[in-house]
Structure formats: C-alpha cells, structure tokens
C-alpha cells in the first residue's frame, strides 16, 4: 500500500525525493501519513481537496480486502 501511495503522488509533485509515507498500525486500523515538500502541498491537495479525495478513494479501494480500517493523512 505504501508503494501504491508513492506511485500515485510522485508524478504529481516537483520534489518526488521529498515524498515519504509513514505507516502506523493499531489493532483495528492502519494509518498512512503522507509527507511532501511544503511547496508541493497544494498539488497533492488540489482545488477544493479533489486530488486528495481521489488519492484516498484509490487507497481505500485497494485496502478494502484487509480486515482493518485504512486512513490516509496528508501533512508536511
């Protein structure tokens, strides 16, 4: 899943080397924290959050086979 997020985000940004995904796993949920360069934040979020919503939709669909709930957070 981490590779999927990176594969989606890296072509969108100007600084692909600054894209990092940290994974936190609990008993009932998996949280992916996506970090990008400060100048690329707008590109990842998109107008009215449309790009971020699309990324979340793909990640949630890909993780639907897992028994845990998946969350994707976007930060610097």
PDB file of N, CA, C and O in Angstrom:
ATOM      1  N   UNK A   1       0.825  -1.194   0.000  1.00  0.00           N
ATOM      2  CA  UNK A   1       0.000   0.000   0.000  1.00  0.00           C
ATOM      3  C   UNK A   1       0.870   1.259   0.000  1.00  0.00           C
ATOM      4  O   UNK A   1       0.543   2.233  -0.671  1.00  0.00           O
ATOM      5  N   UNK A   2       1.964   1.192   0.763  1.00  0.00           N
ATOM      6  CA  UNK A   2       2.888   2.326   0.819  1.00  0.00           C
ATOM      7  C   UNK A   2       3.430   2.634  -0.575  1.00  0.00           C
ATOM      8  O   UNK A   2       3.503   3.798  -0.975  1.00  0.00           O
ATOM      9  N   UNK A   3       3.778   1.605  -1.323  1.00  0.00           N
ATOM     10  CA  UNK A   3       4.296   1.781  -2.676  1.00  0.00           C
ATOM     11  C   UNK A   3       3.235   2.372  -3.597  1.00  0.00           C
ATOM     12  O   UNK A   3       3.546   3.189  -4.470  1.00  0.00           O
ATOM     13  N   UNK A   4       1.989   1.965  -3.419  1.00  0.00           N
ATOM     14  CA  UNK A   4       0.885   2.495  -4.225  1.00  0.00           C
ATOM     15  C   UNK A   4       0.735   3.994  -4.008  1.00  0.00           C
ATOM     16  O   UNK A   4       0.608   4.761  -4.967  1.00  0.00           O
ATOM     17  N   UNK A   5       0.773   4.424  -2.760  1.00  0.00           N
ATOM     18  CA  UNK A   5       0.639   5.853  -2.442  1.00  0.00           C
ATOM     19  C   UNK A   5       1.786   6.631  -3.067  1.00  0.00           C
ATOM     20  O   UNK A   5       1.571   7.677  -3.696  1.00  0.00           O
ATOM     21  N   UNK A   6       3.004   6.129  -2.929  1.00  0.00           N
ATOM     22  CA  UNK A   6       4.156   6.814  -3.511  1.00  0.00           C
ATOM     23  C   UNK A   6       4.053   6.861  -5.034  1.00  0.00           C
ATOM     24  O   UNK A   6       4.378   7.868  -5.651  1.00  0.00           O
ATOM     25  N   UNK A   7       3.589   5.774  -5.648  1.00  0.00           N
ATOM     26  CA  UNK A   7       3.459   5.717  -7.101  1.00  0.00           C
ATOM     27  C   UNK A   7       2.439   6.732  -7.615  1.00  0.00           C
ATOM     28  O   UNK A   7       2.610   7.312  -8.685  1.00  0.00           O
ATOM     29  N   UNK A   8       1.395   6.980  -6.850  1.00  0.00           N
ATOM     30  CA  UNK A   8       0.372   7.947  -7.243  1.00  0.00           C
ATOM     31  C   UNK A   8       0.871   9.380  -7.061  1.00  0.00           C
ATOM     32  O   UNK A   8       0.652  10.241  -7.906  1.00  0.00           O
ATOM     33  N   UNK A   9       1.552   9.649  -5.956  1.00  0.00           N
ATOM     34  CA  UNK A   9       1.890  11.020  -5.579  1.00  0.00           C
ATOM     35  C   UNK A   9       3.136  11.544  -6.287  1.00  0.00           C
ATOM     36  O   UNK A   9       3.166  12.709  -6.699  1.00  0.00           O
ATOM     37  N   UNK A  10       4.164  10.727  -6.463  1.00  0.00           N
ATOM     38  CA  UNK A  10       5.440  11.216  -7.006  1.00  0.00           C
ATOM     39  C   UNK A  10       5.315  11.899  -8.368  1.00  0.00           C
ATOM     40  O   UNK A  10       5.965  12.920  -8.585  1.00  0.00           O
ATOM     41  N   UNK A  11       4.509  11.413  -9.313  1.00  0.00           N
ATOM     42  CA  UNK A  11       4.390  12.139 -10.585  1.00  0.00           C
ATOM     43  C   UNK A  11       3.687  13.498 -10.465  1.00  0.00           C
ATOM     44  O   UNK A  11       3.813  14.338 -11.351  1.00  0.00           O
ATOM     45  N   UNK A  12       2.966  13.729  -9.382  1.00  0.00           N
ATOM     46  CA  UNK A  12       2.217  14.970  -9.203  1.00  0.00           C
ATOM     47  C   UNK A  12       3.065  16.125  -8.693  1.00  0.00           C
ATOM     48  O   UNK A  12       2.698  17.277  -8.870  1.00  0.00           O
ATOM     49  N   UNK A  13       4.180  15.812  -8.026  1.00  0.00           N
ATOM     50  CA  UNK A  13       4.929  16.828  -7.295  1.00  0.00           C
ATOM     51  C   UNK A  13       6.213  17.238  -8.024  1.00  0.00           C
ATOM     52  O   UNK A  13       6.702  16.523  -8.899  1.00  0.00           O
ATOM     53  N   UNK A  14       6.770  18.392  -7.631  1.00  0.00           N
ATOM     54  CA  UNK A  14       8.034  18.878  -8.189  1.00  0.00           C
ATOM     55  C   UNK A  14       9.245  18.256  -7.502  1.00  0.00           C
ATOM     56  O   UNK A  14      10.324  18.194  -8.074  1.00  0.00           O
ATOM     57  N   UNK A  15       9.076  17.826  -6.265  1.00  0.00           N
ATOM     58  CA  UNK A  15      10.168  17.242  -5.486  1.00  0.00           C
ATOM     59  C   UNK A  15       9.808  15.816  -5.062  1.00  0.00           C
ATOM     60  O   UNK A  15       9.474  15.563  -3.902  1.00  0.00           O
ATOM     61  N   UNK A  16       9.880  14.847  -5.985  1.00  0.00           N
ATOM     62  CA  UNK A  16       9.487  13.473  -5.645  1.00  0.00           C
ATOM     63  C   UNK A  16      10.392  12.821  -4.601  1.00  0.00           C
ATOM     64  O   UNK A  16       9.955  11.897  -3.905  1.00  0.00           O
ATOM     65  N   UNK A  17      11.614  13.333  -4.455  1.00  0.00           N
ATOM     66  CA  UNK A  17      12.512  12.766  -3.447  1.00  0.00           C
ATOM     67  C   UNK A  17      12.074  13.124  -2.025  1.00  0.00           C
ATOM     68  O   UNK A  17      12.533  12.513  -1.058  1.00  0.00           O
ATOM     69  N   UNK A  18      11.185  14.104  -1.885  1.00  0.00           N
ATOM     70  CA  UNK A  18      10.680  14.512  -0.568  1.00  0.00           C
ATOM     71  C   UNK A  18       9.368  13.821  -0.184  1.00  0.00           C
ATOM     72  O   UNK A  18       8.754  14.171   0.821  1.00  0.00           O
ATOM     73  N   UNK A  19       8.926  12.863  -0.975  1.00  0.00           N
ATOM     74  CA  UNK A  19       7.682  12.139  -0.680  1.00  0.00           C
ATOM     75  C   UNK A  19       8.014  10.969   0.243  1.00  0.00           C
ATOM     76  O   UNK A  19       8.826  10.113  -0.086  1.00  0.00           O
ATOM     77  N   UNK A  20       7.391  10.964   1.418  1.00  0.00           N
ATOM     78  CA  UNK A  20       7.578   9.889   2.391  1.00  0.00           C
ATOM     79  C   UNK A  20       6.221   9.431   2.903  1.00  0.00           C
ATOM     80  O   UNK A  20       5.313  10.235   3.080  1.00  0.00           O
ATOM     81  N   UNK A  21       6.113   8.134   3.162  1.00  0.00           N
ATOM     82  CA  UNK A  21       4.887   7.574   3.720  1.00  0.00           C
ATOM     83  C   UNK A  21       5.266   6.813   4.980  1.00  0.00           C
ATOM     84  O   UNK A  21       6.042   5.860   4.934  1.00  0.00           O
ATOM     85  N   UNK A  22       4.729   7.254   6.114  1.00  0.00           N
ATOM     86  CA  UNK A  22       4.940   6.560   7.386  1.00  0.00           C
ATOM     87  C   UNK A  22       3.692   5.753   7.710  1.00  0.00           C
ATOM     88  O   UNK A  22       2.570   6.228   7.525  1.00  0.00           O
ATOM     89  N   UNK A  23       3.891   4.547   8.201  1.00  0.00           N
ATOM     90  CA  UNK A  23       2.776   3.640   8.482  1.00  0.00           C
ATOM     91  C   UNK A  23       2.681   3.417   9.976  1.00  0.00           C
ATOM     92  O   UNK A  23       3.667   3.098  10.637  1.00  0.00           O
ATOM     93  N   UNK A  24       1.477   3.591  10.516  1.00  0.00           N
ATOM     94  CA  UNK A  24       1.188   3.294  11.915  1.00  0.00           C
ATOM     95  C   UNK A  24       0.057   2.284  11.941  1.00  0.00           C
ATOM     96  O   UNK A  24      -0.988   2.505  11.332  1.00  0.00           O
ATOM     97  N   UNK A  25       0.267   1.189  12.652  1.00  0.00           N
ATOM     98  CA  UNK A  25      -0.741   0.128  12.675  1.00  0.00           C
ATOM     99  C   UNK A  25      -1.188  -0.147  14.101  1.00  0.00           C
ATOM    100  O   UNK A  25      -0.374  -0.346  14.995  1.00  0.00           O
ATOM    101  N   UNK A  26      -2.511  -0.144  14.300  1.00  0.00           N
ATOM    102  CA  UNK A  26      -3.114  -0.482  15.585  1.00  0.00           C
ATOM    103  C   UNK A  26      -3.873  -1.792  15.435  1.00  0.00           C
ATOM    104  O   UNK A  26      -3.791  -2.448  14.409  1.00  0.00           O
ATOM    105  N   UNK A  27      -4.659  -2.138  16.440  1.00  0.00           N
ATOM    106  CA  UNK A  27      -5.437  -3.373  16.385  1.00  0.00           C
ATOM    107  C   UNK A  27      -6.494  -3.349  15.290  1.00  0.00           C
ATOM    108  O   UNK A  27      -6.737  -4.351  14.631  1.00  0.00           O
ATOM    109  N   UNK A  28      -7.134  -2.203  15.103  1.00  0.00           N
ATOM    110  CA  UNK A  28      -8.261  -2.153  14.174  1.00  0.00           C
ATOM    111  C   UNK A  28      -8.077  -1.202  13.007  1.00  0.00           C
ATOM    112  O   UNK A  28      -8.961  -1.058  12.179  1.00  0.00           O
ATOM    113  N   UNK A  29      -6.917  -0.522  12.911  1.00  0.00           N
ATOM    114  CA  UNK A  29      -6.733   0.458  11.845  1.00  0.00           C
ATOM    115  C   UNK A  29      -5.282   0.576  11.420  1.00  0.00           C
ATOM    116  O   UNK A  29      -4.375   0.328  12.197  1.00  0.00           O
ATOM    117  N   UNK A  30      -5.103   0.982  10.175  1.00  0.00           N
ATOM    118  CA  UNK A  30      -3.781   1.274   9.628  1.00  0.00           C
ATOM    119  C   UNK A  30      -3.821   2.725   9.150  1.00  0.00           C
ATOM    120  O   UNK A  30      -4.704   3.098   8.376  1.00  0.00           O
ATOM    121  N   UNK A  31      -2.880   3.537   9.621  1.00  0.00           N
ATOM    122  CA  UNK A  31      -2.830   4.941   9.244  1.00  0.00           C
ATOM    123  C   UNK A  31      -1.572   5.187   8.422  1.00  0.00           C
ATOM    124  O   UNK A  31      -0.469   4.837   8.843  1.00  0.00           O
ATOM    125  N   UNK A  32      -1.765   5.776   7.249  1.00  0.00           N
ATOM    126  CA  UNK A  32      -0.655   6.158   6.392  1.00  0.00           C
ATOM    127  C   UNK A  32      -0.535   7.673   6.442  1.00  0.00           C
ATOM    128  O   UNK A  32      -1.489   8.375   6.140  1.00  0.00           O
ATOM    129  N   UNK A  33       0.633   8.173   6.838  1.00  0.00           N
ATOM    130  CA  UNK A  33       0.882   9.609   6.890  1.00  0.00           C
ATOM    131  C   UNK A  33       1.768   9.971   5.712  1.00  0.00           C
ATOM    132  O   UNK A  33       2.925   9.562   5.640  1.00  0.00           O
ATOM    133  N   UNK A  34       1.207  10.711   4.775  1.00  0.00           N
ATOM    134  CA  UNK A  34       1.921  11.127   3.583  1.00  0.00           C
ATOM    135  C   UNK A  34       2.561  12.483   3.833  1.00  0.00           C
ATOM    136  O   UNK A  34       1.873  13.440   4.185  1.00  0.00           O
ATOM    137  N   UNK A  35       3.884  12.555   3.661  1.00  0.00           N
ATOM    138  CA  UNK A  35       4.623  13.810   3.823  1.00  0.00           C
ATOM    139  C   UNK A  35       5.197  14.216   2.477  1.00  0.00           C
ATOM    140  O   UNK A  35       5.798  13.390   1.785  1.00  0.00           O
ATOM    141  N   UNK A  36       4.998  15.478   2.123  1.00  0.00           N
ATOM    142  CA  UNK A  36       5.548  16.013   0.872  1.00  0.00           C
ATOM    143  C   UNK A  36       6.233  17.336   1.173  1.00  0.00           C
ATOM    144  O   UNK A  36       6.078  17.902   2.249  1.00  0.00           O
ATOM    145  N   UNK A  37       6.978  17.844   0.195  1.00  0.00           N
ATOM    146  CA  UNK A  37       7.620  19.143   0.321  1.00  0.00           C
ATOM    147  C   UNK A  37       6.539  20.213   0.512  1.00  0.00           C
ATOM    148  O   UNK A  37       5.452  20.115  -0.046  1.00  0.00           O
ATOM    149  N   UNK A  38       6.870  21.227   1.278  1.00  0.00           N
ATOM    150  CA  UNK A  38       5.909  22.294   1.583  1.00  0.00           C
ATOM    151  C   UNK A  38       5.355  22.951   0.316  1.00  0.00           C
ATOM    152  O   UNK A  38       4.172  23.273   0.241  1.00  0.00           O
ATOM    153  N   UNK A  39       6.200  23.126  -0.698  1.00  0.00           N
ATOM    154  CA  UNK A  39       5.750  23.776  -1.937  1.00  0.00           C
ATOM    155  C   UNK A  39       4.837  22.872  -2.771  1.00  0.00           C
ATOM    156  O   UNK A  39       4.118  23.366  -3.629  1.00  0.00           O
ATOM    157  N   UNK A  40       4.862  21.566  -2.532  1.00  0.00           N
ATOM    158  CA  UNK A  40       4.034  20.625  -3.282  1.00  0.00           C
ATOM    159  C   UNK A  40       2.691  20.330  -2.616  1.00  0.00           C
ATOM    160  O   UNK A  40       1.877  19.595  -3.166  1.00  0.00           O
ATOM    161  N   UNK A  41       2.471  20.892  -1.454  1.00  0.00           N
ATOM    162  CA  UNK A  41       1.256  20.586  -0.703  1.00  0.00           C
ATOM    163  C   UNK A  41      -0.005  20.908  -1.507  1.00  0.00           C
ATOM    164  O   UNK A  41      -0.954  20.124  -1.527  1.00  0.00           O
ATOM    165  N   UNK A  42      -0.031  22.028  -2.182  1.00  0.00           N
ATOM    166  CA  UNK A  42      -1.205  22.414  -2.969  1.00  0.00           C
ATOM    167  C   UNK A  42      -1.489  21.456  -4.105  1.00  0.00           C
ATOM    168  O   UNK A  42      -2.640  21.202  -4.442  1.00  0.00           O
ATOM    169  N   UNK A  43      -0.441  20.908  -4.704  1.00  0.00           N
ATOM    170  CA  UNK A  43      -0.623  19.963  -5.800  1.00  0.00           C
ATOM    171  C   UNK A  43      -1.220  18.660  -5.319  1.00  0.00           C
ATOM    172  O   UNK A  43      -2.000  18.021  -6.017  1.00  0.00           O
ATOM    173  N   UNK A  44      -0.842  18.232  -4.121  1.00  0.00           N
ATOM    174  CA  UNK A  44      -1.351  16.977  -3.578  1.00  0.00           C
ATOM    175  C   UNK A  44      -2.790  17.142  -3.096  1.00  0.00           C
ATOM    176  O   UNK A  44      -3.607  16.239  -3.248  1.00  0.00           O
ATOM    177  N   UNK A  45      -3.111  18.304  -2.554  1.00  0.00           N
ATOM    178  CA  UNK A  45      -4.473  18.536  -2.067  1.00  0.00           C
ATOM    179  C   UNK A  45      -5.404  18.860  -3.227  1.00  0.00           C
ATOM    180  O   UNK A  45      -6.510  18.341  -3.304  1.00  0.00           O
ATOM    181  N   UNK A  46      -4.983  19.717  -4.138  1.00  0.00           N
ATOM    182  CA  UNK A  46      -5.800  20.060  -5.297  1.00  0.00           C
ATOM    183  C   UNK A  46      -6.870  21.080  -4.953  1.00  0.00           C
ATOM    184  O   UNK A  46      -7.078  21.440  -3.798  1.00  0.00           O
ATOM    185  N   UNK A  47      -7.568  21.532  -5.984  1.00  0.00           N
ATOM    186  CA  UNK A  47      -8.635  22.508  -5.771  1.00  0.00           C
ATOM    187  C   UNK A  47      -9.774  21.855  -5.003  1.00  0.00           C
ATOM    188  O   UNK A  47     -10.285  20.814  -5.402  1.00  0.00           O
ATOM    189  N   UNK A  48     -10.144  22.491  -3.916  1.00  0.00           N
ATOM    190  CA  UNK A  48     -11.211  22.022  -3.031  1.00  0.00           C
ATOM    191  C   UNK A  48     -10.975  20.595  -2.552  1.00  0.00           C
ATOM    192  O   UNK A  48     -11.913  19.867  -2.253  1.00  0.00           O
ATOM    193  N   UNK A  49      -9.704  20.163  -2.507  1.00  0.00           N
ATOM    194  CA  UNK A  49      -9.367  18.844  -1.991  1.00  0.00           C
ATOM    195  C   UNK A  49      -9.675  17.690  -2.917  1.00  0.00           C
ATOM    196  O   UNK A  49      -9.704  16.538  -2.489  1.00  0.00           O
ATOM    197  N   UNK A  50      -9.877  17.975  -4.188  1.00  0.00           N
ATOM    198  CA  UNK A  50     -10.278  16.916  -5.120  1.00  0.00           C
ATOM    199  C   UNK A  50      -9.192  15.883  -5.351  1.00  0.00           C
ATOM    200  O   UNK A  50      -9.489  14.687  -5.439  1.00  0.00           O
ATOM    201  N   UNK A  51      -7.937  16.313  -5.468  1.00  0.00           N
ATOM    202  CA  UNK A  51      -6.846  15.358  -5.700  1.00  0.00           C
ATOM    203  C   UNK A  51      -6.669  14.476  -4.470  1.00  0.00           C
ATOM    204  O   UNK A  51      -6.535  13.251  -4.587  1.00  0.00           O
ATOM    205  N   UNK A  52      -6.675  15.074  -3.293  1.00  0.00           N
ATOM    206  CA  UNK A  52      -6.538  14.304  -2.055  1.00  0.00           C
ATOM    207  C   UNK A  52      -7.674  13.307  -1.913  1.00  0.00           C
ATOM    208  O   UNK A  52      -7.456  12.152  -1.518  1.00  0.00           O
ATOM    209  N   UNK A  53      -8.869  13.715  -2.246  1.00  0.00           N
ATOM    210  CA  UNK A  53     -10.024  12.814  -2.165  1.00  0.00           C
ATOM    211  C   UNK A  53      -9.881  11.656  -3.145  1.00  0.00           C
ATOM    212  O   UNK A  53     -10.190  10.505  -2.812  1.00  0.00           O
ATOM    213  N   UNK A  54      -9.393  11.929  -4.342  1.00  0.00           N
ATOM    214  CA  UNK A  54      -9.192  10.880  -5.340  1.00  0.00           C
ATOM    215  C   UNK A  54      -8.124   9.884  -4.884  1.00  0.00           C
ATOM    216  O   UNK A  54      -8.292   8.669  -5.047  1.00  0.00           O
ATOM    217  N   UNK A  55      -7.042  10.402  -4.295  1.00  0.00           N
ATOM    218  CA  UNK A  55      -5.990   9.517  -3.781  1.00  0.00           C
ATOM    219  C   UNK A  55      -6.547   8.635  -2.677  1.00  0.00           C
ATOM    220  O   UNK A  55      -6.314   7.422  -2.641  1.00  0.00           O
ATOM    221  N   UNK A  56      -7.313   9.223  -1.770  1.00  0.00           N
ATOM    222  CA  UNK A  56      -7.916   8.448  -0.680  1.00  0.00           C
ATOM    223  C   UNK A  56      -8.859   7.381  -1.221  1.00  0.00           C
ATOM    224  O   UNK A  56      -8.885   6.254  -0.720  1.00  0.00           O
ATOM    225  N   UNK A  57      -9.639   7.717  -2.241  1.00  0.00           N
ATOM    226  CA  UNK A  57     -10.572   6.754  -2.828  1.00  0.00           C
ATOM    227  C   UNK A  57      -9.832   5.533  -3.367  1.00  0.00           C
ATOM    228  O   UNK A  57     -10.232   4.395  -3.135  1.00  0.00           O
ATOM    229  N   UNK A  58      -8.735   5.768  -4.076  1.00  0.00           N
ATOM    230  CA  UNK A  58      -7.955   4.656  -4.629  1.00  0.00           C
ATOM    231  C   UNK A  58      -7.342   3.815  -3.514  1.00  0.00           C
ATOM    232  O   UNK A  58      -7.389   2.581  -3.548  1.00  0.00           O
ATOM    233  N   UNK A  59      -6.778   4.475  -2.504  1.00  0.00           N
ATOM    234  CA  UNK A  59      -6.138   3.753  -1.402  1.00  0.00           C
ATOM    235  C   UNK A  59      -7.169   2.941  -0.624  1.00  0.00           C
ATOM    236  O   UNK A  59      -6.926   1.775  -0.283  1.00  0.00           O
ATOM    237  N   UNK A  60      -8.324   3.521  -0.346  1.00  0.00           N
ATOM    238  CA  UNK A  60      -9.354   2.803   0.400  1.00  0.00           C
ATOM    239  C   UNK A  60      -9.869   1.617  -0.392  1.00  0.00           C
ATOM    240  O   UNK A  60     -10.137   0.550   0.161  1.00  0.00           O
ATOM    241  N   UNK A  61     -10.019   1.781  -1.710  1.00  0.00           N
ATOM    242  CA  UNK A  61     -10.487   0.678  -2.550  1.00  0.00           C
ATOM    243  C   UNK A  61      -9.457  -0.452  -2.590  1.00  0.00           C
ATOM    244  O   UNK A  61      -9.805  -1.629  -2.524  1.00  0.00           O
ATOM    245  N   UNK A  62      -8.185  -0.093  -2.681  1.00  0.00           N
ATOM    246  CA  UNK A  62      -7.129  -1.101  -2.711  1.00  0.00           C
ATOM    247  C   UNK A  62      -7.021  -1.840  -1.376  1.00  0.00           C
ATOM    248  O   UNK A  62      -6.664  -3.016  -1.341  1.00  0.00           O
ATOM    249  N   UNK A  63      -7.340  -1.164  -0.294  1.00  0.00           N
ATOM    250  CA  UNK A  63      -7.234  -1.778   1.024  1.00  0.00           C
ATOM    251  C   UNK A  63      -8.516  -2.387   1.534  1.00  0.00           C
ATOM    252  O   UNK A  63      -8.585  -2.843   2.670  1.00  0.00           O
ATOM    253  N   UNK A  64      -9.528  -2.437   0.706  1.00  0.00           N
ATOM    254  CA  UNK A  64     -10.820  -2.946   1.168  1.00  0.00           C
ATOM    255  C   UNK A  64     -10.782  -4.433   1.493  1.00  0.00           C
ATOM    256  O   UNK A  64     -11.623  -4.927   2.243  1.00  0.00           O
ATOM    257  N   UNK A  65      -9.805  -5.151   0.967  1.00  0.00           N
ATOM    258  CA  UNK A  65      -9.721  -6.588   1.242  1.00  0.00           C
ATOM    259  C   UNK A  65      -9.129  -6.869   2.617  1.00  0.00           C
ATOM    260  O   UNK A  65      -9.243  -7.981   3.120  1.00  0.00           O
ATOM    261  N   UNK A  66      -8.497  -5.877   3.223  1.00  0.00           N
ATOM    262  CA  UNK A  66      -7.917  -6.068   4.549  1.00  0.00           C
ATOM    263  C   UNK A  66      -9.000  -5.974   5.609  1.00  0.00           C
ATOM    264  O   UNK A  66     -10.031  -5.350   5.418  1.00  0.00           O
ATOM    265  N   UNK A  67      -8.736  -6.585   6.750  1.00  0.00           N
ATOM    266  CA  UNK A  67      -9.716  -6.607   7.832  1.00  0.00           C
ATOM    267  C   UNK A  67      -9.679  -5.330   8.670  1.00  0.00           C
ATOM    268  O   UNK A  67     -10.569  -5.087   9.457  1.00  0.00           O
ATOM    269  N   UNK A  68      -8.660  -4.498   8.475  1.00  0.00           N
ATOM    270  CA  UNK A  68      -8.515  -3.286   9.267  1.00  0.00           C
ATOM    271  C   UNK A  68      -8.975  -2.067   8.477  1.00  0.00           C
ATOM    272  O   UNK A  68      -8.936  -2.060   7.255  1.00  0.00           O
ATOM    273  N   UNK A  69      -9.403  -1.048   9.195  1.00  0.00           N
ATOM    274  CA  UNK A  69      -9.811   0.199   8.569  1.00  0.00           C
ATOM    275  C   UNK A  69      -8.562   0.991   8.185  1.00  0.00           C
ATOM    276  O   UNK A  69      -7.601   1.050   8.924  1.00  0.00           O
ATOM    277  N   UNK A  70      -8.592   1.611   7.011  1.00  0.00           N
ATOM    278  CA  UNK A  70      -7.426   2.326   6.495  1.00  0.00           C
ATOM    279  C   UNK A  70      -7.693   3.825   6.488  1.00  0.00           C
ATOM    280  O   UNK A  70      -8.771   4.262   6.082  1.00  0.00           O
ATOM    281  N   UNK A  71      -6.697   4.593   6.931  1.00  0.00           N
ATOM    282  CA  UNK A  71      -6.773   6.050   6.929  1.00  0.00           C
ATOM    283  C   UNK A  71      -5.550   6.605   6.207  1.00  0.00           C
ATOM    284  O   UNK A  71      -4.452   6.073   6.336  1.00  0.00           O
ATOM    285  N   UNK A  72      -5.746   7.685   5.458  1.00  0.00           N
ATOM    286  CA  UNK A  72      -4.645   8.370   4.790  1.00  0.00           C
ATOM    287  C   UNK A  72      -4.657   9.822   5.237  1.00  0.00           C
ATOM    288  O   UNK A  72      -5.635  10.529   5.019  1.00  0.00           O
ATOM    289  N   UNK A  73      -3.578  10.249   5.881  1.00  0.00           N
ATOM    290  CA  UNK A  73      -3.441  11.630   6.321  1.00  0.00           C
ATOM    291  C   UNK A  73      -2.346  12.288   5.504  1.00  0.00           C
ATOM    292  O   UNK A  73      -1.329  11.672   5.202  1.00  0.00           O
ATOM    293  N   UNK A  74      -2.557  13.551   5.149  1.00  0.00           N
ATOM    294  CA  UNK A  74      -1.591  14.284   4.349  1.00  0.00           C
ATOM    295  C   UNK A  74      -1.039  15.426   5.184  1.00  0.00           C
ATOM    296  O   UNK A  74      -1.790  16.221   5.737  1.00  0.00           O
ATOM    297  N   UNK A  75       0.280  15.510   5.276  1.00  0.00           N
ATOM    298  CA  UNK A  75       0.916  16.562   6.055  1.00  0.00           C
ATOM    299  C   UNK A  75       2.265  16.928   5.467  1.00  0.00           C
ATOM    300  O   UNK A  75       2.670  16.408   4.446  1.00  0.00           O
ATOM    301  N   UNK A  76       2.941  17.823   6.136  1.00  0.00           N
ATOM    302  CA  UNK A  76       4.271  18.274   5.654  1.00  0.00           C
ATOM    303  C   UNK A  76       5.351  17.390   6.213  1.00  0.00           C
ATOM    304  O   UNK A  76       5.381  16.995   7.303  1.00  0.00           O
TER     305      UNK A  76
END
